[in-house]
Amino acid sequence: MGNAKVREQKQQLVSEVVSKLRESSCTIVADYRGLNVAQVTELRKQLREAGVEFQVLKNTLVRRATAEAELTELDTALTGPTAIAFSKEDVVAPAKILSDFAKKNDKLSIKAGIVEGRIVDISQIKELADLPSREGLLSMLLSVLQAPVRNFALAVKAVAEKQESGAEA
């Protein structure tokens, strides 16, 4: 009886991981071996503030989930202690936070990830981490969108000033 209940709980956990893998815009697998409790707590806090979920999961359960989600290429990264960061909205945040944390704490190592449904390696995650944050990208976009309006306003002002100076003369 107890065995069936444990199996049901594990299947429930696998289903949760499958939906997180499918819903996440960015998922990163990391090895946290050697980090102390304070370091893991600080990492979790940074990730939580960015809206990123961070879980320590058993590799066998994650392998079952990757099989169900058809992401078995990730299985090679599922060795040793595994923690996974799931982000639904922001693709850059988990890569940036984990990469920055790994620079300060050499015990954390990024293994692999999934970005928009594609398996990515460490170099691609580092490239992603070097991108500006979502807010930075939005402000860049806003300035690009504002430029034509600003230039038009300056041109109208210049024409108006020219006409005024022509009327005065």
Coordinates of C-alpha atoms in Angstrom, one line a residue:
M1 CA 0.0 0.0 0.0
G2 CA 2.8 2.5 1.0
N3 CA 4.7 1.6 -2.2
A4 CA 1.8 2.6 -4.4
K5 CA 1.5 5.9 -2.6
V6 CA 5.3 6.6 -3.0
R7 CA 5.1 5.7 -6.7
E8 CA 2.1 8.0 -7.1
Q9 CA 4.0 10.9 -5.5
K10 CA 7.0 10.3 -7.7
Q11 CA 4.7 10.3 -10.8
Q12 CA 3.1 13.5 -9.6
L13 CA 6.6 15.1 -9.2
V14 CA 7.6 13.9 -12.7
S15 CA 4.4 15.4 -14.2
E16 CA 5.2 18.7 -12.5
V17 CA 8.8 18.7 -13.9
V18 CA 7.4 17.8 -17.4
S19 CA 5.1 20.8 -17.3
K20 CA 7.9 23.1 -16.0
L21 CA 10.2 21.9 -18.8
R22 CA 7.5 22.6 -21.4
E23 CA 6.4 26.0 -19.9
S24 CA 9.8 27.5 -19.2
S25 CA 11.3 29.8 -21.7
C26 CA 14.7 29.1 -20.0
T27 CA 15.7 26.1 -17.9
I28 CA 19.3 25.7 -16.6
V29 CA 20.8 22.6 -15.0
A30 CA 23.6 23.3 -12.5
D31 CA 25.8 21.3 -10.1
Y32 CA 25.7 22.9 -6.7
R33 CA 28.1 20.5 -5.0
G34 CA 30.2 22.3 -2.4
L35 CA 28.0 25.3 -1.9
N36 CA 27.1 25.8 1.8
V37 CA 23.6 26.5 3.0
A38 CA 24.1 30.3 3.1
Q39 CA 25.3 30.3 -0.5
V40 CA 22.4 28.2 -1.7
T41 CA 20.0 30.5 0.2
E42 CA 21.5 33.6 -1.3
L43 CA 21.3 32.0 -4.8
R44 CA 17.7 31.0 -4.3
K45 CA 16.9 34.6 -3.1
Q46 CA 18.4 36.2 -6.2
L47 CA 16.6 33.8 -8.5
R48 CA 13.3 34.2 -6.6
E49 CA 13.5 38.0 -6.9
A50 CA 13.8 37.6 -10.7
G51 CA 10.8 35.2 -10.9
V52 CA 12.9 32.1 -11.4
E53 CA 12.1 28.8 -9.6
F54 CA 15.1 26.8 -8.4
Q55 CA 14.8 23.2 -7.4
V56 CA 17.1 20.4 -6.3
L57 CA 15.8 17.2 -8.0
K58 CA 16.8 13.6 -8.3
N59 CA 18.4 12.8 -11.6
T60 CA 16.2 9.7 -12.2
L61 CA 13.0 11.7 -11.8
V62 CA 14.3 14.4 -14.1
R63 CA 15.3 11.7 -16.7
R64 CA 11.8 10.4 -16.6
A65 CA 10.5 14.0 -17.2
T66 CA 12.9 14.6 -20.0
A67 CA 11.7 11.4 -21.7
E68 CA 8.1 12.5 -21.4
A69 CA 8.9 16.0 -22.6
E70 CA 11.1 14.7 -25.5
L71 CA 14.2 16.5 -24.2
T72 CA 16.4 13.4 -23.6
E73 CA 19.5 15.3 -25.0
L74 CA 19.6 16.9 -21.5
D75 CA 20.2 13.6 -19.8
T76 CA 24.0 13.8 -20.3
A77 CA 24.0 16.8 -17.9
L78 CA 22.1 14.9 -15.3
T79 CA 25.0 13.5 -13.2
G80 CA 25.9 14.3 -9.6
P81 CA 23.9 16.7 -7.5
T82 CA 21.5 18.6 -9.8
A83 CA 19.7 21.8 -9.3
I84 CA 17.4 23.2 -12.0
A85 CA 16.3 26.8 -12.5
F86 CA 13.0 27.3 -14.4
S87 CA 12.0 30.7 -15.8
K88 CA 8.7 31.1 -17.5
E89 CA 9.0 34.8 -18.7
D90 CA 12.6 36.0 -18.7
V91 CA 15.0 34.0 -20.9
V92 CA 18.1 36.0 -19.8
A93 CA 17.6 36.2 -16.0
P94 CA 18.5 32.6 -14.9
A95 CA 21.5 32.5 -17.2
K96 CA 22.7 35.9 -15.9
I97 CA 22.1 35.2 -12.2
L98 CA 23.7 31.7 -12.3
S99 CA 26.7 32.8 -14.4
D100 CA 27.4 35.8 -12.1
F101 CA 27.0 33.6 -9.1
A102 CA 29.3 30.9 -10.6
K103 CA 32.0 33.6 -11.2
K104 CA 32.0 34.5 -7.4
N105 CA 31.5 30.9 -6.2
D106 CA 33.5 28.4 -8.2
K107 CA 31.7 25.5 -6.6
L108 CA 28.6 26.2 -8.7
S109 CA 28.9 24.9 -12.2
I110 CA 26.4 25.3 -15.0
K111 CA 26.0 22.0 -17.0
A112 CA 23.5 22.7 -19.7
G113 CA 20.1 24.2 -20.4
I114 CA 17.0 24.5 -22.5
V115 CA 16.1 27.8 -24.2
E116 CA 12.8 28.1 -26.0
G117 CA 12.6 24.3 -26.3
R118 CA 16.2 23.9 -27.6
I119 CA 19.0 22.2 -25.7
V120 CA 21.9 24.6 -25.2
D121 CA 25.5 24.1 -23.9
I122 CA 27.5 26.1 -21.4
S123 CA 28.9 28.5 -24.1
Q124 CA 25.5 29.4 -25.3
I125 CA 24.3 30.0 -21.7
K126 CA 27.2 32.3 -21.2
E127 CA 26.4 34.2 -24.4
L128 CA 22.8 34.5 -23.1
A129 CA 24.1 35.8 -19.7
D130 CA 26.1 38.5 -21.5
L131 CA 22.9 39.9 -23.1
P132 CA 21.3 42.9 -21.4
S133 CA 18.5 42.2 -18.9
R134 CA 14.9 42.3 -20.1
E135 CA 14.6 45.8 -18.7
G136 CA 17.8 46.8 -20.6
L137 CA 16.5 45.4 -23.8
L138 CA 13.1 47.1 -23.4
S139 CA 14.8 50.5 -22.7
M140 CA 16.9 50.0 -25.8
L141 CA 13.8 49.2 -27.8
L142 CA 12.0 52.3 -26.4
S143 CA 14.9 54.6 -27.3
V144 CA 14.9 53.2 -30.9
L145 CA 11.1 53.7 -31.1
Q146 CA 11.4 57.2 -29.7
A147 CA 14.2 58.3 -32.1
P148 CA 11.9 58.9 -35.2
V149 CA 9.4 60.9 -33.1
R150 CA 12.2 62.9 -31.5
N151 CA 13.8 63.7 -34.9
F152 CA 10.4 64.7 -36.4
A153 CA 9.8 67.0 -33.5
L154 CA 13.2 68.6 -33.9
A155 CA 12.6 69.0 -37.6
V156 CA 9.2 70.7 -37.0
K157 CA 10.8 73.0 -34.4
A158 CA 13.6 73.9 -36.8
V159 CA 11.1 74.7 -39.6
A160 CA 9.0 76.8 -37.2
E161 CA 12.1 78.7 -36.0
K162 CA 13.2 79.3 -39.5
Q163 CA 9.7 80.7 -40.4
E164 CA 9.7 82.9 -37.4
S165 CA 13.2 84.3 -38.1
G166 CA 12.1 84.8 -41.8
A167 CA 9.0 86.6 -40.6
E168 CA 11.0 88.9 -38.3
A169 CA 13.4 89.9 -41.1

